[in-house]
Amino acid sequence: MHKGFVKQLFNVKQITKYNIRNSLRRIFLYHGLLVRLSSMGVTRVFSFTLAGGTGVTPEQVRKDFSEYGIRGNRRGGYLTSSLLKELEALFNRDRISNVILVGMGNLGQALSKYGLFIQRGINIVATFDIDPFKQKARADDIVYPPERLQEIIDRFHVNVAIVAVPDISAQEVCNELVNMGIRGIVNFSPVLLKVPEYVVVTNVNLSDEIESVIWSVSRMKEEQSLFL
Amino acid sequence: MHKGFVKQLFNVKQITKYNIRNSLRRIFLYHGLLVRLSSMGVTRVFSFTLAGGTGVTPEQVRKDFSEYGIRGNRRGGYLTSSLLKELEALFNRDRISNVILVGMGNLGQALSKYGLFIQRGINIVATFDIDPFKQKARADDIVYPPERLQEIIDRFHVNVAIVAVPDISAQEVCNELVNMGIRGIVNFSPVLLKVPEYVVVTNVNLSDEIESVIWSVSRMKEEQSLFL
DNA sequence: CATTTTATGTGAGAAGATTCACATAATAAA
DNA sequence: TTTATTATGTGAATCTTCTCACATAAAATG
């Protein structure tokens, strides 16, 4: 029985083929910065502009661009507008992507109102929750019951779901979503979701992020106290 | 003038020395899983238990432990309770850490109510916002004005702040926090904060996470359509 | 139009992270 | 007590990522 439990944990498909490379992660960073620079009226950027704004080195920016076949002017850097277009074409973001959001607890509600998504072409077409109390919301902010998941996934051709449900129900919700055709999940619960190999999962673990900073700070203080 | 702007962007101190290593990132993952397993009554774990629950390989778990001097029983795996203690001792989490939260917009409010923090020993001692409207909250949920930052940072010996303010004010808030003694920042705004080298910043970029999943899914679909 | 300046693009080397393979020790079984 | 089993611990090999150095081209200058 305990053995069975362990087995189950072990039977997880690793995402290897569709793992995001570091260079592509940074491409997203550059893109985010570029969107902001562009809205500020900056028409031309250099590798060191992007590097400084994202915390990497200029040669890394160029290397990353080189990897994805993006080229600038040997002296004039990159034109903001065309670079933006190239980056967006690179990751199919030339149009808006529809996603759904499941779980309208505190975090879910915050995410549903998060203004920066739409700025980046991420459109939350519908939000869902099992709790009937959360469903009766104001007109501008409809929360659907899970029964309507399939309908809306189909209608809006949704591939990607944001999951912000309690950890106990995360796996169950995930299974349903996958059955209904979802192929990518952004998981805010602290459990590892078991999915078929054709489904991509990215985990956002808020506790871990904060813990890592706490650790770095205390490590730093320790080292500095050695010099006293 | 444009030149000046670029210069400013370039003058960012890179965190190199205190950059979190991948192995340590995973240690946080193991810890999170272990907390859950422990609360489920699991008394003994194996490298493959932790591996399966976090999505890495068993050898990597062992290698990570080895790097930080954590050892198990050659056949019996690891005792949950003592492993937990060792991990927590490793990153100074044997007691609760006090942090503050600045910016009580949608995201900030959600974070302030996020139940998993306290489970992991992260205690938000106070929340802050400039908006006086947000300050007059219910008794269980006080939001302080920025004027009281210094007082509370000193009183609770706070080193780490969560910053969830709009991107326009992020750098300004960050500067103030650093002046008041904050040494670690978890930044939810999409701007790169410029900080002295003795301050640690971790960025949580929600848009990027979602975009990366969208990208992976569409890339996958593209490849699969080749086989039709 | 030649020269200088400045940013890009990239090969080569270095550093870092992961996997493999297997010796080792603790436990269980005989 | 001896033997068999099973999980750990870690050097070596591999694979990935990053940095350095410099050739190269575009623009600016004289």
PDB file of N, CA and C in Angstrom, chain B residues 39-113:
ATOM      1  N   SER B  39       3.128  15.858   6.370  1.00  0.00           N
ATOM      2  CA  SER B  39       1.791  16.103   6.925  1.00  0.00           C
ATOM      3  C   SER B  39       0.831  14.979   6.561  1.00  0.00           C
ATOM      4  N   MET B  40       1.217  14.181   5.570  1.00  0.00           N
ATOM      5  CA  MET B  40       0.388  13.026   5.210  1.00  0.00           C
ATOM      6  C   MET B  40       0.793  11.801   6.009  1.00  0.00           C
ATOM      7  N   GLY B  41       1.767  11.940   6.865  1.00  0.00           N
ATOM      8  CA  GLY B  41       2.164  10.844   7.722  1.00  0.00           C
ATOM      9  C   GLY B  41       3.241   9.940   7.151  1.00  0.00           C
ATOM     10  N   VAL B  42       3.865  10.361   6.055  1.00  0.00           N
ATOM     11  CA  VAL B  42       4.946   9.546   5.484  1.00  0.00           C
ATOM     12  C   VAL B  42       6.197   9.735   6.345  1.00  0.00           C
ATOM     13  N   THR B  43       6.775   8.651   6.834  1.00  0.00           N
ATOM     14  CA  THR B  43       7.908   8.782   7.756  1.00  0.00           C
ATOM     15  C   THR B  43       9.251   8.533   7.090  1.00  0.00           C
ATOM     16  N   ARG B  44       9.211   7.948   5.908  1.00  0.00           N
ATOM     17  CA  ARG B  44      10.470   7.616   5.253  1.00  0.00           C
ATOM     18  C   ARG B  44      10.350   7.860   3.756  1.00  0.00           C
ATOM     19  N   VAL B  45      11.346   8.485   3.171  1.00  0.00           N
ATOM     20  CA  VAL B  45      11.323   8.733   1.726  1.00  0.00           C
ATOM     21  C   VAL B  45      12.601   8.220   1.083  1.00  0.00           C
ATOM     22  N   PHE B  46      12.528   8.015  -0.224  1.00  0.00           N
ATOM     23  CA  PHE B  46      13.681   7.562  -0.988  1.00  0.00           C
ATOM     24  C   PHE B  46      13.991   8.599  -2.056  1.00  0.00           C
ATOM     25  N   SER B  47      15.174   8.487  -2.623  1.00  0.00           N
ATOM     26  CA  SER B  47      15.529   9.471  -3.639  1.00  0.00           C
ATOM     27  C   SER B  47      14.508   9.447  -4.773  1.00  0.00           C
ATOM     28  N   PHE B  48      13.981   8.264  -5.079  1.00  0.00           N
ATOM     29  CA  PHE B  48      13.027   8.225  -6.184  1.00  0.00           C
ATOM     30  C   PHE B  48      11.647   8.746  -5.782  1.00  0.00           C
ATOM     31  N   THR B  49      11.352   8.728  -4.480  1.00  0.00           N
ATOM     32  CA  THR B  49      10.104   9.351  -4.030  1.00  0.00           C
ATOM     33  C   THR B  49      10.167  10.846  -4.311  1.00  0.00           C
ATOM     34  N   LEU B  50      11.251  11.451  -3.855  1.00  0.00           N
ATOM     35  CA  LEU B  50      11.419  12.890  -4.042  1.00  0.00           C
ATOM     36  C   LEU B  50      11.530  13.233  -5.519  1.00  0.00           C
ATOM     37  N   ALA B  51      12.217  12.374  -6.255  1.00  0.00           N
ATOM     38  CA  ALA B  51      12.392  12.606  -7.686  1.00  0.00           C
ATOM     39  C   ALA B  51      11.039  12.602  -8.394  1.00  0.00           C
ATOM     40  N   GLY B  52      10.256  11.550  -8.101  1.00  0.00           N
ATOM     41  CA  GLY B  52       8.952  11.444  -8.746  1.00  0.00           C
ATOM     42  C   GLY B  52       8.032  12.592  -8.394  1.00  0.00           C
ATOM     43  N   GLY B  53       8.145  13.058  -7.179  1.00  0.00           N
ATOM     44  CA  GLY B  53       7.250  14.124  -6.740  1.00  0.00           C
ATOM     45  C   GLY B  53       7.658  15.510  -7.186  1.00  0.00           C
ATOM     46  N   THR B  54       8.859  15.639  -7.702  1.00  0.00           N
ATOM     47  CA  THR B  54       9.315  16.967  -8.111  1.00  0.00           C
ATOM     48  C   THR B  54       9.683  17.029  -9.584  1.00  0.00           C
ATOM     49  N   GLY B  55       9.672  15.871 -10.243  1.00  0.00           N
ATOM     50  CA  GLY B  55       9.942  15.888 -11.673  1.00  0.00           C
ATOM     51  C   GLY B  55      11.407  15.882 -12.041  1.00  0.00           C
ATOM     52  N   VAL B  56      12.260  15.373 -11.177  1.00  0.00           N
ATOM     53  CA  VAL B  56      13.671  15.236 -11.534  1.00  0.00           C
ATOM     54  C   VAL B  56      14.041  13.756 -11.443  1.00  0.00           C
ATOM     55  N   THR B  57      15.298  13.439 -11.703  1.00  0.00           N
ATOM     56  CA  THR B  57      15.721  12.037 -11.632  1.00  0.00           C
ATOM     57  C   THR B  57      16.236  11.723 -10.221  1.00  0.00           C
ATOM     58  N   PRO B  58      16.156  10.460  -9.830  1.00  0.00           N
ATOM     59  CA  PRO B  58      16.647  10.082  -8.505  1.00  0.00           C
ATOM     60  C   PRO B  58      18.124  10.407  -8.305  1.00  0.00           C
ATOM     61  N   GLU B  59      18.932  10.174  -9.344  1.00  0.00           N
ATOM     62  CA  GLU B  59      20.362  10.472  -9.160  1.00  0.00           C
ATOM     63  C   GLU B  59      20.582  11.958  -8.880  1.00  0.00           C
ATOM     64  N   GLN B  60      19.752  12.764  -9.491  1.00  0.00           N
ATOM     65  CA  GLN B  60      19.923  14.194  -9.267  1.00  0.00           C
ATOM     66  C   GLN B  60      19.587  14.560  -7.825  1.00  0.00           C
ATOM     67  N   VAL B  61      18.564  13.962  -7.298  1.00  0.00           N
ATOM     68  CA  VAL B  61      18.223  14.206  -5.898  1.00  0.00           C
ATOM     69  C   VAL B  61      19.421  13.874  -5.022  1.00  0.00           C
ATOM     70  N   ARG B  62      19.999  12.711  -5.254  1.00  0.00           N
ATOM     71  CA  ARG B  62      21.127  12.296  -4.423  1.00  0.00           C
ATOM     72  C   ARG B  62      22.322  13.207  -4.620  1.00  0.00           C
ATOM     73  N   LYS B  63      22.571  13.555  -5.865  1.00  0.00           N
ATOM     74  CA  LYS B  63      23.692  14.452  -6.160  1.00  0.00           C
ATOM     75  C   LYS B  63      23.488  15.795  -5.449  1.00  0.00           C
ATOM     76  N   ASP B  64      22.286  16.297  -5.500  1.00  0.00           N
ATOM     77  CA  ASP B  64      21.999  17.563  -4.821  1.00  0.00           C
ATOM     78  C   ASP B  64      22.251  17.435  -3.330  1.00  0.00           C
ATOM     79  N   PHE B  65      21.744  16.380  -2.741  1.00  0.00           N
ATOM     80  CA  PHE B  65      21.951  16.179  -1.307  1.00  0.00           C
ATOM     81  C   PHE B  65      23.437  16.094  -1.010  1.00  0.00           C
ATOM     82  N   SER B  66      24.123  15.352  -1.845  1.00  0.00           N
ATOM     83  CA  SER B  66      25.562  15.194  -1.674  1.00  0.00           C
ATOM     84  C   SER B  66      26.261  16.548  -1.677  1.00  0.00           C
ATOM     85  N   GLU B  67      25.836  17.431  -2.593  1.00  0.00           N
ATOM     86  CA  GLU B  67      26.453  18.750  -2.687  1.00  0.00           C
ATOM     87  C   GLU B  67      26.315  19.531  -1.390  1.00  0.00           C
ATOM     88  N   TYR B  68      25.191  19.324  -0.700  1.00  0.00           N
ATOM     89  CA  TYR B  68      24.953  20.079   0.522  1.00  0.00           C
ATOM     90  C   TYR B  68      25.194  19.244   1.772  1.00  0.00           C
ATOM     91  N   GLY B  69      25.882  18.129   1.578  1.00  0.00           N
ATOM     92  CA  GLY B  69      26.281  17.341   2.731  1.00  0.00           C
ATOM     93  C   GLY B  69      25.159  16.609   3.449  1.00  0.00           C
ATOM     94  N   ILE B  70      24.078  16.347   2.737  1.00  0.00           N
ATOM     95  CA  ILE B  70      22.972  15.622   3.356  1.00  0.00           C
ATOM     96  C   ILE B  70      23.090  14.147   3.003  1.00  0.00           C
ATOM     97  N   ARG B  71      23.005  13.289   4.020  1.00  0.00           N
ATOM     98  CA  ARG B  71      23.197  11.874   3.775  1.00  0.00           C
ATOM     99  C   ARG B  71      22.044  11.057   4.330  1.00  0.00           C
ATOM    100  N   GLY B  72      21.762   9.972   3.643  1.00  0.00           N
ATOM    101  CA  GLY B  72      20.697   9.072   4.071  1.00  0.00           C
ATOM    102  C   GLY B  72      21.261   7.735   4.520  1.00  0.00           C
ATOM    103  N   ASN B  73      20.384   6.757   4.638  1.00  0.00           N
ATOM    104  CA  ASN B  73      20.830   5.407   4.989  1.00  0.00           C
ATOM    105  C   ASN B  73      21.027   4.600   3.716  1.00  0.00           C
ATOM    106  N   ARG B  74      22.142   3.927   3.633  1.00  0.00           N
ATOM    107  CA  ARG B  74      22.504   3.236   2.408  1.00  0.00           C
ATOM    108  C   ARG B  74      21.398   2.328   1.883  1.00  0.00           C
ATOM    109  N   ARG B  75      20.571   1.872   2.724  1.00  0.00           N
ATOM    110  CA  ARG B  75      19.454   1.141   2.147  1.00  0.00           C
ATOM    111  C   ARG B  75      18.101   1.735   2.513  1.00  0.00           C
ATOM    112  N   GLY B  76      18.005   2.352   3.635  1.00  0.00           N
ATOM    113  CA  GLY B  76      16.685   2.753   4.134  1.00  0.00           C
ATOM    114  C   GLY B  76      16.191   4.101   3.655  1.00  0.00           C
ATOM    115  N   GLY B  77      16.892   4.720   2.706  1.00  0.00           N
ATOM    116  CA  GLY B  77      16.445   6.028   2.251  1.00  0.00           C
ATOM    117  C   GLY B  77      16.676   7.108   3.300  1.00  0.00           C
ATOM    118  N   TYR B  78      15.698   7.984   3.438  1.00  0.00           N
ATOM    119  CA  TYR B  78      15.842   9.119   4.356  1.00  0.00           C
ATOM    120  C   TYR B  78      14.638   9.153   5.290  1.00  0.00           C
ATOM    121  N   LEU B  79      14.895   9.443   6.553  1.00  0.00           N
ATOM    122  CA  LEU B  79      13.801   9.621   7.495  1.00  0.00           C
ATOM    123  C   LEU B  79      13.213  11.006   7.275  1.00  0.00           C
ATOM    124  N   THR B  80      11.917  11.055   7.054  1.00  0.00           N
ATOM    125  CA  THR B  80      11.272  12.316   6.717  1.00  0.00           C
ATOM    126  C   THR B  80      11.600  13.424   7.716  1.00  0.00           C
ATOM    127  N   SER B  81      11.452  13.096   8.986  1.00  0.00           N
ATOM    128  CA  SER B  81      11.602  14.146  10.000  1.00  0.00           C
ATOM    129  C   SER B  81      13.020  14.701  10.040  1.00  0.00           C
ATOM    130  N   SER B  82      14.023  13.803   9.987  1.00  0.00           N
ATOM    131  CA  SER B  82      15.378  14.321  10.108  1.00  0.00           C
ATOM    132  C   SER B  82      15.812  15.005   8.812  1.00  0.00           C
ATOM    133  N   LEU B  83      15.316  14.498   7.689  1.00  0.00           N
ATOM    134  CA  LEU B  83      15.640  15.145   6.414  1.00  0.00           C
ATOM    135  C   LEU B  83      15.069  16.560   6.390  1.00  0.00           C
ATOM    136  N   LEU B  84      13.836  16.670   6.845  1.00  0.00           N
ATOM    137  CA  LEU B  84      13.209  17.988   6.930  1.00  0.00           C
ATOM    138  C   LEU B  84      14.066  18.935   7.757  1.00  0.00           C
ATOM    139  N   LYS B  85      14.498  18.455   8.901  1.00  0.00           N
ATOM    140  CA  LYS B  85      15.325  19.302   9.784  1.00  0.00           C
ATOM    141  C   LYS B  85      16.609  19.707   9.090  1.00  0.00           C
ATOM    142  N   GLU B  86      17.228  18.743   8.418  1.00  0.00           N
ATOM    143  CA  GLU B  86      18.489  19.057   7.741  1.00  0.00           C
ATOM    144  C   GLU B  86      18.294  20.105   6.651  1.00  0.00           C
ATOM    145  N   LEU B  87      17.227  19.918   5.870  1.00  0.00           N
ATOM    146  CA  LEU B  87      16.971  20.875   4.794  1.00  0.00           C
ATOM    147  C   LEU B  87      16.719  22.255   5.365  1.00  0.00           C
ATOM    148  N   GLU B  88      15.932  22.299   6.414  1.00  0.00           N
ATOM    149  CA  GLU B  88      15.580  23.599   6.973  1.00  0.00           C
ATOM    150  C   GLU B  88      16.773  24.268   7.628  1.00  0.00           C
ATOM    151  N   ALA B  89      17.603  23.466   8.260  1.00  0.00           N
ATOM    152  CA  ALA B  89      18.826  24.025   8.834  1.00  0.00           C
ATOM    153  C   ALA B  89      19.687  24.598   7.704  1.00  0.00           C
ATOM    154  N   LEU B  90      19.686  23.891   6.584  1.00  0.00           N
ATOM    155  CA  LEU B  90      20.490  24.294   5.442  1.00  0.00           C
ATOM    156  C   LEU B  90      20.164  25.707   4.983  1.00  0.00           C
ATOM    157  N   PHE B  91      18.883  26.019   4.894  1.00  0.00           N
ATOM    158  CA  PHE B  91      18.570  27.376   4.474  1.00  0.00           C
ATOM    159  C   PHE B  91      17.911  28.196   5.568  1.00  0.00           C
ATOM    160  N   ASN B  92      18.389  27.965   6.780  1.00  0.00           N
ATOM    161  CA  ASN B  92      17.994  28.818   7.899  1.00  0.00           C
ATOM    162  C   ASN B  92      16.494  28.939   8.059  1.00  0.00           C
ATOM    163  N   ARG B  93      15.805  27.829   7.849  1.00  0.00           N
ATOM    164  CA  ARG B  93      14.357  27.915   7.970  1.00  0.00           C
ATOM    165  C   ARG B  93      13.895  27.141   9.192  1.00  0.00           C
ATOM    166  N   ASP B  94      14.770  27.100  10.204  1.00  0.00           N
ATOM    167  CA  ASP B  94      14.365  26.388  11.407  1.00  0.00           C
ATOM    168  C   ASP B  94      13.398  27.231  12.228  1.00  0.00           C
ATOM    169  N   ARG B  95      13.293  28.485  11.864  1.00  0.00           N
ATOM    170  CA  ARG B  95      12.262  29.286  12.526  1.00  0.00           C
ATOM    171  C   ARG B  95      11.551  30.117  11.462  1.00  0.00           C
ATOM    172  N   ILE B  96      10.526  30.806  11.875  1.00  0.00           N
ATOM    173  CA  ILE B  96       9.707  31.576  10.952  1.00  0.00           C
ATOM    174  C   ILE B  96      10.420  32.855  10.512  1.00  0.00           C
ATOM    175  N   SER B  97      10.317  33.189   9.236  1.00  0.00           N
ATOM    176  CA  SER B  97      10.922  34.410   8.720  1.00  0.00           C
ATOM    177  C   SER B  97       9.865  35.484   8.525  1.00  0.00           C
ATOM    178  N   ASN B  98      10.174  36.654   9.000  1.00  0.00           N
ATOM    179  CA  ASN B  98       9.262  37.780   8.832  1.00  0.00           C
ATOM    180  C   ASN B  98       9.548  38.516   7.531  1.00  0.00           C
ATOM    181  N   VAL B  99       8.513  38.728   6.755  1.00  0.00           N
ATOM    182  CA  VAL B  99       8.661  39.529   5.538  1.00  0.00           C
ATOM    183  C   VAL B  99       7.553  40.580   5.513  1.00  0.00           C
ATOM    184  N   ILE B 100       7.744  41.603   4.708  1.00  0.00           N
ATOM    185  CA  ILE B 100       6.671  42.571   4.498  1.00  0.00           C
ATOM    186  C   ILE B 100       6.229  42.516   3.043  1.00  0.00           C
ATOM    187  N   LEU B 101       5.032  43.039   2.817  1.00  0.00           N
ATOM    188  CA  LEU B 101       4.442  43.021   1.486  1.00  0.00           C
ATOM    189  C   LEU B 101       4.053  44.448   1.135  1.00  0.00           C
ATOM    190  N   VAL B 102       4.610  44.951   0.039  1.00  0.00           N
ATOM    191  CA  VAL B 102       4.333  46.332  -0.361  1.00  0.00           C
ATOM    192  C   VAL B 102       3.524  46.324  -1.648  1.00  0.00           C
ATOM    193  N   GLY B 103       2.402  47.009  -1.637  1.00  0.00           N
ATOM    194  CA  GLY B 103       1.524  47.055  -2.811  1.00  0.00           C
ATOM    195  C   GLY B 103       0.345  46.133  -2.625  1.00  0.00           C
ATOM    196  N   MET B 104      -0.815  46.709  -2.316  1.00  0.00           N
ATOM    197  CA  MET B 104      -1.986  45.887  -2.034  1.00  0.00           C
ATOM    198  C   MET B 104      -3.026  46.002  -3.143  1.00  0.00           C
ATOM    199  N   GLY B 105      -2.551  45.939  -4.378  1.00  0.00           N
ATOM    200  CA  GLY B 105      -3.478  45.803  -5.502  1.00  0.00           C
ATOM    201  C   GLY B 105      -4.039  44.393  -5.503  1.00  0.00           C
ATOM    202  N   ASN B 106      -4.565  43.985  -6.638  1.00  0.00           N
ATOM    203  CA  ASN B 106      -5.141  42.639  -6.722  1.00  0.00           C
ATOM    204  C   ASN B 106      -4.154  41.566  -6.308  1.00  0.00           C
ATOM    205  N   LEU B 107      -2.967  41.660  -6.895  1.00  0.00           N
ATOM    206  CA  LEU B 107      -1.973  40.628  -6.637  1.00  0.00           C
ATOM    207  C   LEU B 107      -1.521  40.658  -5.183  1.00  0.00           C
ATOM    208  N   GLY B 108      -1.253  41.843  -4.691  1.00  0.00           N
ATOM    209  CA  GLY B 108      -0.813  41.985  -3.310  1.00  0.00           C
ATOM    210  C   GLY B 108      -1.830  41.421  -2.335  1.00  0.00           C
ATOM    211  N   GLN B 109      -3.085  41.742  -2.563  1.00  0.00           N
ATOM    212  CA  GLN B 109      -4.126  41.220  -1.681  1.00  0.00           C
ATOM    213  C   GLN B 109      -4.165  39.700  -1.708  1.00  0.00           C
ATOM    214  N   ALA B 110      -4.049  39.140  -2.895  1.00  0.00           N
ATOM    215  CA  ALA B 110      -4.058  37.687  -3.001  1.00  0.00           C
ATOM    216  C   ALA B 110      -2.866  37.087  -2.257  1.00  0.00           C
ATOM    217  N   LEU B 111      -1.698  37.692  -2.435  1.00  0.00           N
ATOM    218  CA  LEU B 111      -0.512  37.179  -1.759  1.00  0.00           C
ATOM    219  C   LEU B 111      -0.655  37.264  -0.245  1.00  0.00           C
ATOM    220  N   SER B 112      -1.270  38.346   0.223  1.00  0.00           N
ATOM    221  CA  SER B 112      -1.400  38.531   1.672  1.00  0.00           C
ATOM    222  C   SER B 112      -2.306  37.467   2.283  1.00  0.00           C
ATOM    223  N   LYS B 113      -3.170  36.915   1.477  1.00  0.00           N
ATOM    224  CA  LYS B 113      -4.080  35.881   1.993  1.00  0.00           C
ATOM    225  C   LYS B 113      -3.629  34.476   1.611  1.00  0.00           C
TER     226      LYS B 113
END
